[in-house]
Short mmCIF file of C-alpha atoms in Angstrom, two decimals:
data_model
loop_
_atom_site.label_atom_id
_atom_site.label_comp_id
_atom_site.label_asym_id
_atom_site.label_seq_id
_atom_site.Cartn_x
_atom_site.Cartn_y
_atom_site.Cartn_z
CA MET R 5 10.14 4.13 20.81
CA ALA R 6 7.64 2.69 18.35
CA GLU R 7 8.97 -0.12 16.15
CA PRO R 8 9.66 1.09 12.60
CA SER R 9 8.00 -0.82 9.78
CA LEU R 10 10.14 -2.53 7.13
CA GLN R 11 9.34 0.37 4.81
CA GLU R 12 10.29 3.03 7.37
CA LYS R 13 13.53 1.22 8.26
CA TYR R 14 14.77 0.40 4.76
CA ALA R 15 13.03 2.82 2.38
CA PRO R 16 11.92 5.99 4.18
CA ALA R 17 12.13 8.07 0.97
CA ASN R 18 10.15 5.60 -1.14
CA ILE R 19 7.20 7.21 -2.97
CA CYS R 20 5.34 4.00 -3.92
CA PHE R 21 1.55 4.46 -4.00
CA GLY R 22 1.03 1.37 -1.88
CA CYS R 23 3.90 1.30 0.58
CA GLY R 24 5.99 4.46 0.27
CA PRO R 25 6.36 6.42 3.52
CA ALA R 26 7.06 9.52 1.40
CA ASN R 27 3.90 9.41 -0.76
CA SER R 28 1.48 11.88 0.84
CA LYS R 29 -1.49 10.44 -1.11
CA GLY R 30 -0.50 6.77 -0.84
CA LEU R 31 -1.77 3.87 1.27
CA HIS R 32 1.25 3.85 3.64
CA ILE R 33 1.29 0.09 4.17
CA ARG R 34 3.45 -0.68 7.24
CA SER R 35 4.77 -4.26 7.33
CA PHE R 36 6.29 -5.99 10.38
CA VAL R 37 8.10 -9.30 10.72
CA ARG R 38 6.52 -11.75 13.17
CA GLY R 39 8.48 -15.00 13.10
CA GLU R 40 8.13 -16.47 9.62
CA GLU R 41 5.22 -14.20 8.76
CA VAL R 42 5.02 -10.56 7.79
CA VAL R 43 1.92 -8.74 9.03
CA ALA R 44 0.31 -5.34 8.64
CA GLN R 45 -2.73 -3.44 9.81
CA TRP R 46 -4.35 -0.79 7.66
CA MET R 47 -7.38 1.49 8.01
CA PRO R 48 -9.47 2.22 4.90
CA GLU R 49 -10.69 5.70 4.01
CA PRO R 50 -14.01 6.39 2.27
CA HIS R 51 -12.42 7.02 -1.14
CA HIS R 52 -10.92 3.48 -1.10
CA GLU R 53 -14.35 1.87 -1.36
CA ALA R 54 -15.97 0.03 -4.28
CA PHE R 55 -19.43 0.89 -2.98
CA PRO R 56 -20.55 2.17 0.42
CA GLY R 57 -19.10 0.02 3.21
CA VAL R 58 -17.04 -2.29 0.99
CA LEU R 59 -13.37 -2.01 0.02
CA ASN R 60 -12.41 -1.75 -3.67
CA GLY R 61 -10.83 -4.87 -5.16
CA GLY R 62 -7.99 -2.92 -6.72
CA ILE R 63 -7.07 -1.43 -3.33
CA ILE R 64 -7.20 -4.98 -1.93
CA GLY R 65 -4.77 -6.06 -4.65
CA THR R 66 -2.51 -3.08 -3.99
CA LEU R 67 -2.35 -3.90 -0.27
CA LEU R 68 -1.57 -7.56 -0.91
CA ASP R 69 0.91 -6.85 -3.74
CA CYS R 70 3.03 -4.30 -1.85
CA HIS R 71 2.90 -6.19 1.45
CA SER R 72 3.90 -9.43 -0.30
CA ASN R 73 6.71 -7.64 -2.14
CA TRP R 74 8.16 -6.51 1.20
CA THR R 75 7.74 -10.03 2.54
CA ALA R 76 9.86 -11.26 -0.38
CA ALA R 77 12.45 -8.49 0.02
CA TRP R 78 12.85 -9.22 3.74
CA TYR R 79 13.09 -12.98 3.11
CA LEU R 80 15.75 -12.57 0.39
CA MET R 81 17.72 -10.19 2.63
CA ARG R 82 17.70 -12.74 5.46
CA GLN R 83 18.53 -15.60 3.08
CA ALA R 84 21.56 -13.64 1.77
CA VAL R 85 22.59 -12.55 5.29
CA ALA R 86 22.57 -8.99 3.94
CA GLU R 87 22.10 -5.71 5.81
CA HIS R 88 19.63 -4.24 3.36
CA PRO R 89 16.84 -5.83 1.32
CA PRO R 90 17.33 -6.19 -2.42
CA CYS R 91 15.11 -4.02 -4.59
CA THR R 92 12.31 -6.36 -5.60
CA VAL R 93 9.54 -5.93 -8.15
CA THR R 94 6.33 -7.85 -8.80
CA ALA R 95 6.36 -10.34 -11.68
CA ASP R 96 2.78 -11.48 -11.14
CA TYR R 97 0.06 -11.61 -8.52
CA ALA R 98 -3.32 -13.32 -8.42
CA ILE R 99 -6.16 -12.14 -6.21
CA LYS R 100 -9.19 -14.13 -5.08
CA LEU R 101 -12.02 -12.14 -3.52
CA LEU R 102 -13.86 -14.52 -1.20
CA ARG R 103 -16.39 -12.14 0.33
CA PRO R 104 -16.99 -8.37 0.51
CA THR R 105 -14.35 -6.64 2.66
CA PRO R 106 -16.02 -4.27 5.14
CA THR R 107 -14.44 -0.84 5.61
CA ASP R 108 -15.66 -0.20 9.17
CA GLY R 109 -12.48 -1.35 10.89
CA GLN R 110 -8.83 -2.32 10.57
CA ILE R 111 -7.76 -4.53 7.70
CA GLU R 112 -5.13 -7.17 8.53
CA LEU R 113 -2.55 -8.58 6.12
CA VAL R 114 -0.61 -11.79 6.75
CA ALA R 115 2.03 -13.07 4.30
CA ARG R 116 4.72 -15.71 4.10
CA VAL R 117 7.20 -16.97 1.52
CA VAL R 118 6.25 -20.42 0.18
CA GLU R 119 9.01 -20.86 -2.43
CA ALA R 120 12.33 -19.09 -2.95
CA ARG R 121 15.33 -19.05 -5.24
CA GLU R 122 18.43 -16.88 -4.93
CA ASN R 123 16.77 -13.82 -6.48
CA SER R 124 13.05 -14.44 -6.35
CA ALA R 125 10.34 -15.54 -3.97
CA THR R 126 6.74 -16.70 -4.19
CA VAL R 127 4.52 -15.30 -1.46
CA GLU R 128 1.06 -16.31 -0.28
CA ALA R 129 -0.95 -13.74 1.63
CA GLN R 130 -4.36 -13.23 3.18
CA LEU R 131 -6.42 -10.11 3.83
CA LEU R 132 -8.71 -10.26 6.87
CA ALA R 133 -11.43 -8.00 8.24
CA HIS R 134 -13.06 -8.64 11.63
CA GLY R 135 -11.00 -11.84 11.76
CA LYS R 136 -12.44 -13.32 8.54
CA VAL R 137 -10.36 -14.00 5.44
CA CYS R 138 -11.89 -11.80 2.72
CA ALA R 139 -9.20 -12.13 0.02
CA THR R 140 -6.08 -14.12 -0.82
CA CYS R 141 -3.05 -13.44 -3.00
CA ARG R 142 -0.26 -15.50 -4.53
CA GLY R 143 2.53 -13.55 -6.18
CA THR R 144 6.07 -13.80 -7.50
CA PHE R 145 8.61 -11.13 -6.66
CA VAL R 146 12.05 -10.70 -8.22
CA ALA R 147 15.20 -8.92 -7.03
CA VAL R 148 16.28 -6.72 -9.94
CA LYS R 149 19.85 -6.38 -11.20
CA PRO R 150 21.88 -3.23 -11.86
CA GLY R 151 20.49 -1.41 -14.89
CA HIS R 152 16.84 -2.17 -14.12
CA PRO R 153 14.88 1.05 -13.46
CA ALA R 154 13.87 -0.26 -10.01
CA TYR R 155 17.45 -1.04 -8.91
CA HIS R 156 17.58 2.03 -6.64
CA ARG R 157 13.94 2.02 -5.57
CA TRP R 158 14.97 1.73 -1.91
CA MET D 8 -21.63 16.15 -27.53
CA ALA D 9 -18.86 13.95 -26.16
CA GLU D 10 -19.67 10.24 -25.92
CA PRO D 11 -20.37 9.17 -22.31
CA SER D 12 -18.33 6.29 -20.92
CA LEU D 13 -20.09 3.14 -19.73
CA GLN D 14 -19.61 4.39 -16.18
CA GLU D 15 -21.05 7.84 -16.91
CA LYS D 16 -24.02 6.37 -18.78
CA TYR D 17 -24.99 3.60 -16.35
CA ALA D 18 -23.50 4.54 -12.96
CA PRO D 19 -22.96 8.30 -12.68
CA ALA D 20 -23.33 8.25 -8.88
CA ASN D 21 -20.92 5.33 -8.36
CA ILE D 22 -18.16 6.08 -5.83
CA CYS D 23 -15.81 3.17 -6.70
CA PHE D 24 -12.13 4.04 -6.23
CA GLY D 25 -11.25 2.74 -9.68
CA CYS D 26 -14.20 3.62 -11.89
CA GLY D 27 -16.69 5.77 -9.98
CA PRO D 28 -17.49 9.09 -11.67
CA ALA D 29 -18.55 10.39 -8.22
CA ASN D 30 -15.30 9.57 -6.33
CA SER D 31 -13.33 12.83 -6.22
CA LYS D 32 -10.10 10.99 -5.25
CA GLY D 33 -10.57 7.97 -7.52
CA LEU D 34 -8.99 6.93 -10.82
CA HIS D 35 -12.06 7.75 -12.95
CA ILE D 36 -11.59 4.94 -15.44
CA ARG D 37 -13.74 5.68 -18.52
CA SER D 38 -14.54 2.59 -20.61
CA PHE D 39 -15.92 2.61 -24.17
CA VAL D 40 -17.25 -0.20 -26.34
CA ARG D 41 -15.45 -0.65 -29.66
CA GLY D 42 -16.93 -3.66 -31.48
CA GLU D 43 -16.20 -6.73 -29.35
CA GLU D 44 -13.60 -4.90 -27.27
CA VAL D 45 -13.91 -2.39 -24.46
CA VAL D 46 -11.16 0.22 -24.36
CA ALA D 47 -10.03 3.06 -22.10
CA GLN D 48 -7.34 5.70 -21.92
CA TRP D 49 -6.04 6.95 -18.59
CA MET D 50 -3.40 9.45 -17.53
CA PRO D 51 -1.29 8.65 -14.42
CA GLU D 52 -0.55 11.22 -11.73
CA PRO D 53 2.71 11.31 -9.75
CA HIS D 54 1.19 9.75 -6.62
CA HIS D 55 0.22 6.63 -8.65
CA GLU D 56 3.86 5.66 -9.17
CA ALA D 57 5.83 2.76 -7.66
CA PHE D 58 9.08 4.67 -8.12
CA PRO D 59 9.86 7.75 -10.24
CA GLY D 60 8.64 7.30 -13.80
CA VAL D 61 7.02 3.88 -13.30
CA LEU D 62 3.38 3.06 -12.49
CA ASN D 63 2.56 1.12 -9.30
CA GLY D 64 1.51 -2.50 -9.83
CA GLY D 65 -1.52 -2.15 -7.57
CA ILE D 66 -2.79 0.79 -9.63
CA ILE D 67 -2.21 -1.35 -12.73
CA GLY D 68 -4.33 -4.07 -11.15
CA THR D 69 -7.03 -1.58 -10.18
CA LEU D 70 -7.25 -0.24 -13.73
CA LEU D 71 -7.45 -3.73 -15.24
CA ASP D 72 -9.88 -5.05 -12.60
CA CYS D 73 -12.44 -2.22 -12.87
CA HIS D 74 -12.16 -1.95 -16.66
CA SER D 75 -12.62 -5.72 -17.01
CA ASN D 76 -15.57 -5.65 -14.62
CA TRP D 77 -17.31 -3.09 -16.86
CA THR D 78 -16.45 -5.21 -19.89
CA ALA D 79 -18.23 -8.13 -18.21
CA ALA D 80 -21.21 -5.99 -17.13
CA TRP D 81 -21.66 -4.62 -20.67
CA TYR D 82 -21.35 -8.10 -22.20
CA LEU D 83 -23.90 -9.63 -19.83
CA MET D 84 -26.29 -6.73 -20.49
CA ARG D 85 -26.01 -7.29 -24.25
CA GLN D 86 -26.34 -11.07 -23.85
CA ALA D 87 -29.56 -10.60 -21.83
CA VAL D 88 -30.88 -7.92 -24.25
CA ALA D 89 -31.30 -5.72 -21.16
CA GLU D 90 -31.39 -1.94 -20.91
CA HIS D 91 -29.06 -1.70 -17.93
CA PRO D 92 -25.99 -3.73 -16.96
CA PRO D 93 -26.26 -6.15 -14.05
CA CYS D 94 -24.27 -5.21 -10.94
CA THR D 95 -21.14 -7.29 -11.27
CA VAL D 96 -18.34 -7.94 -8.78
CA THR D 97 -14.88 -9.41 -9.14
CA ALA D 98 -14.42 -13.05 -8.10
CA ASP D 99 -10.73 -13.18 -9.02
CA TYR D 100 -8.13 -11.47 -11.16
CA ALA D 101 -4.56 -12.34 -12.04
CA ILE D 102 -2.01 -9.75 -13.12
CA LYS D 103 1.22 -10.33 -15.02
CA LEU D 104 3.66 -7.43 -15.11
CA LEU D 105 5.71 -7.88 -18.28
CA ARG D 106 7.82 -4.70 -18.15
CA PRO D 107 7.86 -1.40 -16.21
CA THR D 108 4.90 0.81 -17.19
CA PRO D 109 6.11 4.37 -17.90
CA THR D 110 4.04 7.24 -16.47
CA ASP D 111 4.99 9.87 -19.06
CA GLY D 112 1.95 9.42 -21.26
CA GLN D 113 -1.51 7.91 -21.69
CA ILE D 114 -2.13 4.36 -20.53
CA GLU D 115 -4.38 2.26 -22.79
CA LEU D 116 -6.62 -0.59 -21.65
CA VAL D 117 -8.12 -3.18 -24.02
CA ALA D 118 -10.43 -5.95 -22.77
CA ARG D 119 -12.70 -8.64 -24.16
CA VAL D 120 -14.86 -11.43 -22.81
CA VAL D 121 -13.36 -14.86 -23.54
CA GLU D 122 -15.92 -17.05 -21.72
CA ALA D 123 -19.43 -16.35 -20.47
CA ARG D 124 -22.31 -17.99 -18.67
CA GLU D 125 -25.70 -16.48 -17.86
CA ASN D 126 -24.44 -14.56 -14.82
CA SER D 127 -20.66 -14.47 -15.10
CA ALA D 128 -17.93 -13.70 -17.58
CA THR D 129 -14.20 -14.25 -17.86
CA VAL D 130 -12.33 -11.29 -19.29
CA GLU D 131 -8.80 -10.98 -20.68
CA ALA D 132 -7.27 -7.52 -20.77
CA GLN D 133 -4.04 -5.77 -21.66
CA LEU D 134 -2.49 -2.55 -20.40
CA LEU D 135 -0.33 -0.69 -22.92
CA ALA D 136 1.96 2.32 -22.72
CA HIS D 137 3.53 3.88 -25.82
CA GLY D 138 1.95 1.01 -27.78
CA LYS D 139 3.73 -1.75 -25.83
CA VAL D 140 1.90 -4.31 -23.70
CA CYS D 141 3.21 -3.76 -20.16
CA ALA D 142 0.73 -5.91 -18.20
CA THR D 143 -2.04 -8.45 -18.72
CA CYS D 144 -5.04 -9.52 -16.66
CA ARG D 145 -7.44 -12.45 -16.63
CA GLY D 146 -10.40 -12.16 -14.30
CA THR D 147 -13.81 -13.58 -13.49
CA PHE D 148 -16.75 -11.28 -12.83
CA VAL D 149 -20.13 -12.26 -11.45
CA ALA D 150 -23.55 -10.60 -11.60
CA VAL D 151 -24.82 -10.52 -8.03
CA LYS D 152 -28.34 -11.44 -6.95
CA PRO D 153 -30.79 -9.49 -4.75
CA GLY D 154 -29.55 -9.44 -1.15
CA HIS D 155 -25.86 -9.13 -2.05
CA PRO D 156 -24.41 -5.83 -0.77
CA ALA D 157 -23.36 -4.89 -4.32
CA TYR D 158 -26.82 -5.45 -5.83
CA HIS D 159 -27.51 -1.70 -6.06
CA ARG D 160 -23.95 -0.60 -6.80
CA TRP D 161 -25.09 1.03 -10.08
#
């Protein structure tokens, strides 16, 4: 049987535009743990472009934000020796676009936690196309407490 | 006659996911100059959410990135006393999410250039919902030269 992604395992009903398996018009980011890294592969569609052949920078940010958020959620789950990831939200993320990202093949995402507290994590991530790093991201992700609107997001 | 947006006036055939008038599945950001600021209003659809009632952070970044890019393009056009904006691309953008952004009404974007050189501009922008600032952005946008794949983007 195919390995389920973090999103499919822990949040199959999630409707998030970036990473929700249940959003029929979303990006369906599928993140997998590989050692200390979390990785994903994703195929662009024509309407995700900025101009012909090049991926839109906002879509790049969406991929890196959601993938990094799941990296943080998985890390905090493991750190707490919990069975389910906490519901995490993005506090901030910063994108650097190093070169145009071509849309003629799979996009790869690679992320890892670089700093963590009990309820938050800082994640650094890269987006690659044809093996070249086209964009980077550094973001902070926070596990929300009861009462926050995201507390039951997955 | 209704006032055309910057995108409709200068790039009607643009297919950008965020701001292209010609992308049938895009966000169709429409930016208007108001004095030294550039503003936009935008209505979310259900598939743009992160979880029910709250806008996805990647969509927030896309709105702020594209709107800020047009703010830079307009500013550089005015600075050069040119008739058309240069084709600008994003070098970097940083998003801070201050509170959940509700999806039950219009989103407002407000941006202004805070630093500029001959061929680049730094833009600060806010995203508001129901009059409250929900997110901020600071980004750097660069006018590309002949030979860059974005040179003919609009």
